[in-house]
Each structure stands twice: as C-alpha cells, then as structure tokens.
Short mmCIF file of C-alpha atoms in Angstrom, two decimals:
data_model
loop_
_atom_site.label_atom_id
_atom_site.label_comp_id
_atom_site.label_asym_id
_atom_site.label_seq_id
_atom_site.Cartn_x
_atom_site.Cartn_y
_atom_site.Cartn_z
CA MET A 1267 11.69 179.73 135.71
CA ARG A 1268 9.98 182.37 133.46
CA ASN A 1269 10.78 186.10 133.51
CA LYS A 1270 7.95 188.40 134.57
CA ARG A 1271 5.20 189.11 132.01
CA THR A 1272 5.06 192.89 131.36
CA ARG A 1273 2.25 193.07 128.85
CA GLU A 1274 -1.21 191.46 128.35
CA GLU A 1275 -0.43 190.56 124.83
CA TYR A 1276 2.42 190.15 122.43
CA GLY A 1277 2.61 190.46 118.55
CA GLY A 1278 -0.05 191.42 116.11
CA PHE A 1279 -0.30 194.64 114.12
CA LEU A 1280 1.26 197.94 115.12
CA PRO A 1281 -1.07 200.44 116.78
CA LEU A 1282 -0.97 204.27 116.90
CA GLU A 1283 2.54 205.01 117.87
CA LEU A 1284 3.02 207.51 120.60
CA ASN A 1285 6.50 207.91 122.24
CA PRO A 1286 6.89 207.83 126.03
CA GLY A 1287 7.70 211.48 126.32
CA LYS A 1288 6.92 213.88 129.11
CA GLU A 1289 3.89 215.95 129.74
CA TRP A 1290 4.09 219.75 130.14
CA PHE A 1291 3.36 219.54 133.91
CA ASP A 1292 5.84 216.72 134.55
CA PRO A 1293 7.70 218.84 137.08
CA TYR A 1294 4.52 218.84 139.21
CA LYS A 1295 3.87 215.17 138.79
CA ASP A 1296 3.64 214.59 142.59
CA ASN A 1297 1.18 217.40 142.97
CA LEU A 1298 -1.33 216.81 140.17
CA ARG A 1299 -4.42 214.79 139.33
CA ARG A 1300 -5.64 214.02 135.72
CA PHE A 1301 -9.20 214.31 134.69
CA ASN A 1302 -11.14 214.16 131.47
CA SER A 1303 -12.49 217.77 131.88
CA VAL A 1304 -12.14 220.82 133.99
CA LYS A 1305 -15.65 220.29 135.32
CA ALA A 1306 -14.73 216.91 136.57
CA ALA A 1307 -11.73 218.36 138.42
CA LEU A 1308 -13.82 221.25 139.92
CA VAL A 1309 -16.52 218.79 141.06
CA HIS A 1310 -13.90 216.54 142.63
CA MET A 1311 -12.35 219.51 144.41
CA ILE A 1312 -15.58 220.94 145.71
CA ASN A 1313 -16.58 217.48 147.00
CA SER A 1314 -13.19 216.91 148.63
CA ILE A 1315 -12.72 219.99 150.92
CA ASP A 1316 -14.80 221.56 153.62
CA ILE A 1317 -16.52 224.63 152.01
CA GLN A 1318 -20.11 225.86 152.24
CA GLU A 1319 -20.17 228.25 149.41
CA ILE A 1320 -18.19 229.33 146.32
CA TYR A 1321 -17.90 232.73 144.61
CA ILE A 1322 -17.63 232.65 140.86
CA PRO A 1323 -17.79 235.49 138.22
CA TYR A 1324 -20.91 236.37 136.41
CA TYR A 1325 -18.79 236.35 133.21
CA TYR A 1326 -18.12 232.63 133.19
CA CYS A 1327 -18.97 229.43 131.37
CA PRO A 1328 -22.63 228.61 132.01
CA SER A 1329 -22.23 224.89 131.72
CA THR A 1330 -19.49 224.93 134.25
CA THR A 1331 -21.60 227.10 136.57
CA GLU A 1332 -24.29 224.52 136.36
CA ALA A 1333 -21.90 221.68 137.05
CA ILE A 1334 -20.81 223.48 140.20
CA ARG A 1335 -24.48 224.01 141.24
CA LYS A 1336 -25.18 220.34 140.96
CA THR A 1337 -22.71 219.59 143.74
CA GLY A 1338 -25.21 221.20 146.12
CA ILE A 1339 -22.76 223.97 147.28
CA LYS A 1340 -24.20 227.47 147.61
CA VAL A 1341 -23.14 229.52 144.59
CA LYS A 1342 -22.57 233.29 144.80
CA PHE A 1343 -21.44 235.72 142.15
CA TYR A 1344 -19.03 238.55 141.73
CA HIS A 1345 -18.36 241.20 138.99
CA ILE A 1346 -15.27 241.91 137.02
CA ASP A 1347 -14.04 245.28 135.84
CA HIS A 1348 -12.81 246.58 132.44
CA LEU A 1349 -9.40 244.98 133.09
CA LEU A 1350 -10.99 241.53 133.74
CA HIS A 1351 -10.12 241.75 137.37
CA PRO A 1352 -12.45 240.50 140.16
CA ILE A 1353 -14.43 243.19 142.08
CA ASP A 1354 -14.75 242.62 145.93
CA LEU A 1355 -13.75 239.03 146.52
CA PRO A 1356 -14.38 237.66 150.00
CA ASP A 1357 -11.78 236.09 152.17
CA THR A 1358 -13.48 233.92 154.81
CA ALA A 1359 -13.03 230.38 156.05
CA GLY A 1360 -15.52 227.90 154.59
CA THR A 1361 -15.61 229.79 151.37
CA ALA A 1362 -14.03 229.17 147.95
CA VAL A 1363 -13.32 231.94 145.36
CA LEU A 1364 -12.81 231.01 141.76
CA ILE A 1365 -10.50 233.42 139.91
CA VAL A 1366 -10.46 233.19 136.12
CA ASN A 1367 -7.25 233.85 134.03
CA TYR A 1368 -9.43 235.16 131.15
CA PHE A 1369 -7.94 234.08 127.79
CA GLY A 1370 -4.49 233.46 129.31
CA LEU A 1371 -3.85 237.26 129.75
CA LEU A 1372 -3.70 237.56 133.58
CA ASP A 1373 -0.81 235.28 134.74
CA SER A 1374 0.91 237.61 137.12
CA TYR A 1375 -2.18 239.30 138.35
CA VAL A 1376 -4.05 236.02 139.16
CA ALA A 1377 -1.06 234.68 141.03
CA GLU A 1378 -0.79 237.82 143.13
CA LYS A 1379 -4.43 237.90 143.77
CA ALA A 1380 -4.58 234.26 144.84
CA LYS A 1381 -1.66 234.69 147.30
CA GLU A 1382 -3.52 237.75 148.88
CA ILE A 1383 -6.42 235.58 149.96
CA THR A 1384 -5.47 233.69 153.19
CA SER A 1385 -8.62 232.34 154.69
CA ALA A 1386 -10.73 231.19 151.83
CA SER A 1387 -9.83 228.34 149.42
CA VAL A 1388 -8.81 229.54 146.03
CA PHE A 1389 -9.64 227.91 142.72
CA VAL A 1390 -7.49 229.34 139.90
CA ASP A 1391 -9.15 228.68 136.58
CA ASN A 1392 -6.33 228.37 134.01
CA ALA A 1393 -8.45 226.71 131.34
CA HIS A 1394 -7.54 229.55 129.01
CA ALA A 1395 -3.83 229.66 130.30
CA PHE A 1396 -2.26 226.23 129.91
CA PHE A 1397 1.27 227.64 130.09
CA CYS A 1398 0.75 229.67 133.20
CA LYS A 1399 2.67 228.38 136.33
CA PRO A 1400 0.51 226.96 139.09
CA VAL A 1401 0.36 228.88 142.31
CA MET A 1402 1.79 226.51 144.87
CA ARG A 1403 0.47 227.22 148.36
CA GLN A 1404 -1.93 225.31 150.62
CA ASN A 1405 -5.61 225.96 149.80
CA ILE A 1406 -4.87 227.04 146.32
CA TYR A 1407 -5.93 224.77 143.49
CA ASN A 1408 -4.97 225.33 139.80
CA PHE A 1409 -7.10 223.87 136.92
CA TYR A 1410 -5.93 223.46 133.29
CA SER A 1411 -7.72 222.39 130.14
CA ALA A 1412 -5.47 220.39 127.72
CA LYS A 1413 -7.91 220.17 124.82
CA LYS A 1414 -7.97 224.10 124.44
CA PHE A 1415 -4.25 223.95 123.53
CA ILE A 1416 -3.45 220.46 122.16
CA GLY A 1417 -5.42 218.27 119.86
CA VAL A 1418 -6.69 215.68 122.36
CA PRO A 1419 -10.09 213.92 122.86
CA ASP A 1420 -10.20 215.02 126.59
CA GLY A 1421 -7.97 216.12 129.37
CA ALA A 1422 -7.57 218.39 132.35
CA TYR A 1423 -5.15 218.89 135.16
CA LEU A 1424 -5.69 219.72 138.85
CA ILE A 1425 -2.42 221.01 140.52
CA GLY A 1426 -1.70 222.21 144.08
CA GLU A 1427 0.29 221.55 147.25
CA ASP A 1428 -2.55 219.70 149.15
CA ILE A 1429 -4.41 217.97 146.34
CA PRO A 1430 -6.90 215.24 147.57
CA ALA A 1431 -6.56 211.78 146.30
CA TYR A 1432 -8.53 210.78 143.13
CA ASN A 1433 -9.29 207.17 142.34
CA GLY A 1434 -10.97 207.59 139.09
CA GLU A 1435 -10.22 204.90 136.50
CA CYS A 1436 -8.37 205.88 133.25
CA GLU A 1437 -10.85 206.52 130.45
CA TYR A 1438 -10.70 204.71 127.12
CA ALA A 1439 -11.31 207.31 124.28
CA ALA A 1440 -11.68 205.05 121.34
CA ASP A 1441 -15.42 205.48 121.17
CA TYR A 1442 -15.22 209.29 121.12
CA SER A 1443 -11.95 210.28 119.47
CA HIS A 1444 -12.86 209.77 115.83
CA PHE A 1445 -13.35 213.43 115.38
CA LEU A 1446 -9.61 214.03 115.78
CA LEU A 1447 -8.79 211.78 112.83
CA LEU A 1448 -11.57 213.33 110.70
CA ALA A 1449 -10.53 216.85 111.53
CA TYR A 1450 -6.88 216.04 110.69
CA GLU A 1451 -7.61 214.77 107.27
CA GLN A 1452 -10.75 216.91 106.32
CA GLY A 1453 -10.64 220.02 108.62
CA THR A 1454 -12.36 220.88 111.86
CA ASN A 1455 -15.66 221.98 110.12
CA ALA A 1456 -16.12 218.45 108.83
CA ALA A 1457 -15.73 217.11 112.44
CA TYR A 1458 -17.72 219.80 114.12
CA ASP A 1459 -20.69 217.75 114.89
CA GLU A 1460 -18.77 214.80 116.17
CA LYS A 1461 -16.69 217.14 118.39
CA LYS A 1462 -19.97 218.54 119.89
CA GLU A 1463 -21.23 215.04 120.64
CA THR A 1464 -17.93 214.20 122.34
CA ASP A 1465 -18.11 217.42 124.48
CA LEU A 1466 -21.61 216.48 125.60
CA PHE A 1467 -20.64 212.96 126.54
CA ILE A 1468 -17.51 214.18 128.53
CA GLY A 1469 -19.69 216.87 130.16
CA SER A 1470 -21.97 214.17 131.52
CA HIS A 1471 -19.42 211.42 132.28
CA TYR A 1472 -16.82 212.76 134.69
CA GLY A 1473 -13.66 210.55 135.02
CA ALA A 1474 -9.92 210.44 134.68
CA MET A 1475 -7.94 211.61 131.72
CA SER A 1476 -7.97 209.03 128.91
CA LYS A 1477 -4.90 206.86 128.06
CA LEU A 1478 -4.98 208.31 124.60
CA ALA A 1479 -5.04 211.96 125.73
CA ARG A 1480 -2.11 211.26 128.00
CA GLY A 1481 -0.18 209.63 125.22
CA ILE A 1482 -0.73 212.54 122.95
CA LEU A 1483 0.23 215.01 125.69
CA GLN A 1484 3.43 213.19 126.14
CA ASN A 1485 4.32 213.83 122.51
CA ALA A 1486 3.23 217.39 121.94
CA ASP A 1487 5.86 219.97 120.86
CA TYR A 1488 5.07 222.48 123.61
CA LEU A 1489 7.82 224.92 122.80
CA ARG A 1490 6.43 225.28 119.23
CA VAL A 1491 2.99 225.70 120.54
CA ILE A 1492 4.14 228.57 122.91
CA GLU A 1493 6.15 230.23 120.14
CA ASN A 1494 3.37 230.07 117.51
CA ARG A 1495 0.63 231.30 119.89
CA ARG A 1496 2.71 234.15 121.25
CA ASP A 1497 3.70 235.28 117.74
CA ASN A 1498 0.15 235.01 116.34
CA TYR A 1499 -1.32 236.85 119.29
CA GLY A 1500 1.36 239.54 118.79
CA ALA A 1501 0.50 239.91 115.08
CA PHE A 1502 -3.15 240.44 115.98
CA GLN A 1503 -2.14 242.95 118.58
CA ASN A 1504 0.09 244.86 116.14
CA THR A 1505 -2.75 245.14 113.52
CA LEU A 1506 -5.84 245.57 115.68
CA GLN A 1507 -4.77 247.21 118.90
CA LYS A 1508 -5.98 250.76 117.79
CA ARG A 1509 -9.48 249.40 117.31
CA ASN A 1510 -9.59 247.17 120.32
CA LEU A 1511 -11.67 248.46 123.20
CA LEU A 1512 -10.00 245.92 125.49
CA ARG A 1513 -6.63 246.85 126.99
CA ILE A 1514 -4.55 243.70 126.77
CA LYS A 1515 -0.89 242.40 126.95
CA GLU A 1516 1.29 242.69 123.89
CA SER A 1517 2.40 239.13 123.48
CA VAL A 1518 1.37 235.93 125.33
CA PRO A 1519 0.79 232.25 124.28
CA ALA A 1520 -2.94 232.82 124.72
CA TYR A 1521 -6.00 230.72 124.18
CA LEU A 1522 -7.59 233.25 121.79
CA PHE A 1523 -7.13 236.83 120.79
CA PRO A 1524 -9.93 239.01 122.36
CA PHE A 1525 -11.08 241.76 120.16
CA LEU A 1526 -13.71 243.89 121.80
CA THR A 1527 -15.67 246.25 119.49
CA LYS A 1528 -18.97 248.15 119.67
CA ASN A 1529 -20.60 245.96 117.10
CA GLY A 1530 -18.93 242.62 117.49
CA ASN A 1531 -22.00 240.51 117.26
CA LYS A 1532 -22.48 241.55 113.58
CA ILE A 1533 -18.81 241.01 112.90
CA LYS A 1534 -18.93 237.53 114.32
CA LYS A 1535 -21.74 236.61 112.07
CA ALA A 1536 -19.91 237.96 109.01
CA LEU A 1537 -16.62 236.12 110.03
CA VAL A 1538 -18.57 232.82 109.81
CA LYS A 1539 -19.46 233.53 106.23
CA GLU A 1540 -15.69 233.96 105.61
CA LYS A 1541 -15.20 230.52 107.21
CA ILE A 1542 -13.43 232.18 110.21
CA PHE A 1543 -15.15 230.46 113.16
CA VAL A 1544 -15.21 232.28 116.43
CA PRO A 1545 -16.84 231.26 119.75
CA THR A 1546 -19.18 233.26 121.91
CA LEU A 1547 -17.88 233.48 125.52
CA TRP A 1548 -20.33 233.55 127.38
CA ALA A 1549 -24.03 234.17 127.65
CA GLY A 1550 -25.51 232.42 130.83
CA GLU A 1551 -28.80 233.41 132.38
CA ASN A 1552 -26.98 234.81 135.53
CA LEU A 1553 -24.89 237.09 133.37
CA LEU A 1554 -27.70 238.36 131.21
CA ALA A 1555 -29.85 239.10 134.26
CA ASN A 1556 -27.25 240.68 136.56
CA GLY A 1557 -24.09 241.49 134.55
CA ASN A 1558 -22.62 245.01 134.50
CA GLU A 1559 -22.13 246.92 131.39
CA PHE A 1560 -18.67 245.63 130.68
CA GLU A 1561 -19.56 241.94 131.27
CA LEU A 1562 -22.61 242.26 128.94
CA MET A 1563 -20.54 243.96 126.23
CA MET A 1564 -17.97 241.07 126.55
CA SER A 1565 -20.70 238.52 126.15
CA SER A 1566 -22.27 240.13 123.05
CA ASP A 1567 -19.45 241.97 121.23
CA ALA A 1568 -16.15 240.41 122.07
CA VAL A 1569 -14.76 238.68 118.93
CA PHE A 1570 -12.30 235.73 119.83
CA LEU A 1571 -9.85 235.17 117.04
CA PRO A 1572 -7.83 231.99 116.75
CA VAL A 1573 -4.15 232.19 117.47
CA ASP A 1574 -3.27 228.50 117.72
CA GLN A 1575 -0.36 226.56 116.41
CA ARG A 1576 -2.03 225.59 113.08
CA TYR A 1577 -1.56 229.22 111.84
CA ASP A 1578 1.38 231.30 110.69
CA LEU A 1579 1.76 235.01 110.15
CA GLU A 1580 0.21 234.99 106.72
CA ASP A 1581 -2.94 233.41 108.12
CA ILE A 1582 -3.09 236.11 110.95
CA LEU A 1583 -2.72 238.98 108.61
CA PHE A 1584 -5.48 237.65 106.45
CA MET A 1585 -7.85 237.31 109.32
CA ALA A 1586 -6.94 240.73 110.62
CA ASP A 1587 -7.52 242.24 107.09
CA VAL A 1588 -11.13 240.64 107.11
CA VAL A 1589 -11.83 242.10 110.54
CA GLU A 1590 -10.67 245.54 109.63
CA GLU A 1591 -12.70 245.44 106.39
CA LEU A 1592 -15.77 244.64 108.49
CA CYS A 1593 -15.06 247.32 110.92
CA ASP A 1594 -14.74 249.86 108.12
CA GLU A 1595 -18.05 248.95 106.70
CA ASN A 1596 -19.36 251.25 109.49
CA THR A 1597 -17.03 253.88 110.79
CA ASN A 1598 -18.69 253.65 114.22
CA ILE A 1599 -17.62 250.04 114.71
CA GLY A 1600 -14.53 249.10 116.59
CA HIS A 1601 -13.00 252.64 117.02
CA ASN A 1602 -12.09 254.18 120.37
CA ASN A 1603 -13.69 257.54 121.07
#
C-alpha cells in the first residue's frame, strides 16, 4: 500500500527557494485574514458588518476613498489637527470610524483613541505602521500593508478579535511580480512603470494575498527592518528637526520621514532632479475642496523622505544635506517663525 502523496509533482528543476519561516503577525494567526491589498481588506470588512456609514479623514488616500464609496456605504469626512489627530469623531451604533496611524507616528495615540470608542466600529489604518501592535477588542479592526515595508508583489493583513471569515482564493503573482526582479538588479526607477501597472491591477482585482508574497513575508528579516528604519528616521530627525514644521517623535520604525516646510512643493520637484524620489500624500478632490489649512499644507508641502532598510547613515546624511541646501536657497523656506 502506498504512502500518502503530499505534492502534485516531484523532481524537475529547483524553483525560487523560500524557507518556511514565520510571518511578523504569526502570534495573531488565529485572528487574521490575508488580502492582496488594504483596499481589498477594507471592502471585505465593510461588506461583512452591519454599518450604514463610515467616517474617514479628508487627508486620506483618494483611491482608497473611492474604493470605500463603491461599496455603497455612506461616506462622511472629518478633519485632523496639526498633531495629525482626528477632530470630533462620532461614536454611534451603525457607524464606523477610520483612524489613520499617519506615517507610523501615532501608535499609542491611535490605540488609546480606538479604545475610547465603544458604540461605533473602529477601523485602524496601520498601512503606514506595519510594526504597530493591533488593538484587540471586539469591533476594532486593524489593517496593515506589507508592501510598504517589505519587497513583495502584494499583501495586506486584517487583524481583530471578531474577524469575519474570508474565502478568497490565494492569488498567483507570477504574472505581476517581474518588477521585483527588475528592481533588484537594475534599481526601482527601472521598474517604476511595471510597478505602477501592478498597483493598478491589484487595485481592480481584490483577492487574497499571493503565495509568493506570503513566502517572502515568511523570510523577511523583520528585526533588521525595524532597526534600520528607526535609525534612519532618527538620523533625519537629528538633522532636520529645527526646520520641520511638523512636531513628530524622535525615533520610530516609520514608513517615511515627514518633513513639512513652507515651500515643500518646490523642494519635491528639485529632489527628483537629484534622483531622490518622494511621493505626494495626498491630493484628493474632497481634501482640495474642504480641507483645513493644515491638511492642505500637508498635501502640498510635506516632503516624505525614504527611511527604509535599503539605506544606511551615510545615505540619510546625504539626502538631509540636499534638503538643507534646497531650503537655504531661500531663507524663508523650511524655517520656524
């Protein structure tokens, strides 16, 4: 009598080798669901619980806002203050409030704020804060983006005490992961167009996390990622804090380093010429039409500098020098009054 077959095929060439390690959120494995994007996780959550409306900040990703709108739920907006904290969040049954852990700077504040809300459902958007511990209480749902912190083709986590079931099939990323190999060998600029195509594809095809993404996430050196991001963020803080109009923590394993200046839009354009690529976060129609002074300034003038694990202290000091030179070209740029 034969022993049980455990694989579909045997022999042949060796594929990409990924060891069967543990994901960062392995301690929460009984309370998580894996998706290919945060949008997919948000849409699943909205469609799974009994809510009629959701409050989201004006200063928020416009494509995610649009994905939420398409669920048919009523979308309302709230403002944030100069500390990136929500202003006047509701707390009523049948409502959800989405609180953003901006750039990974608000871990303790977001946890406390989420626990204060007792009647509404709480969506904690930790897309910028992969290493923030989830808030574990009924009606609180924590969302994480893997691809903002680790080189994966897709990947997001939804974590909470009472997570609804998800039966989405595992995605196969072979058709949209070539950009990772290209970027590894030739740099991210060479793979930029392919990466944007992948983002568009995933943005319109919600599903489960791919087998490839999960394999990579089981092999990432998370402690190194935390250490490098924290050190790089701290180096920017030490060099640029006197010019930064945004009051921020000294050292965290952040997504990016937010540098707010009076004329950041010009600085961002100049940085691109130096091959220092920085994103714009964000410029949606709702924000531009209704944002307060601080939100509009963040949208137009915040410069988001890279702190990820590719870089060391020498890299950070070089980028900081470039930013300071650009600020000094006009003494009115980037100085607190």
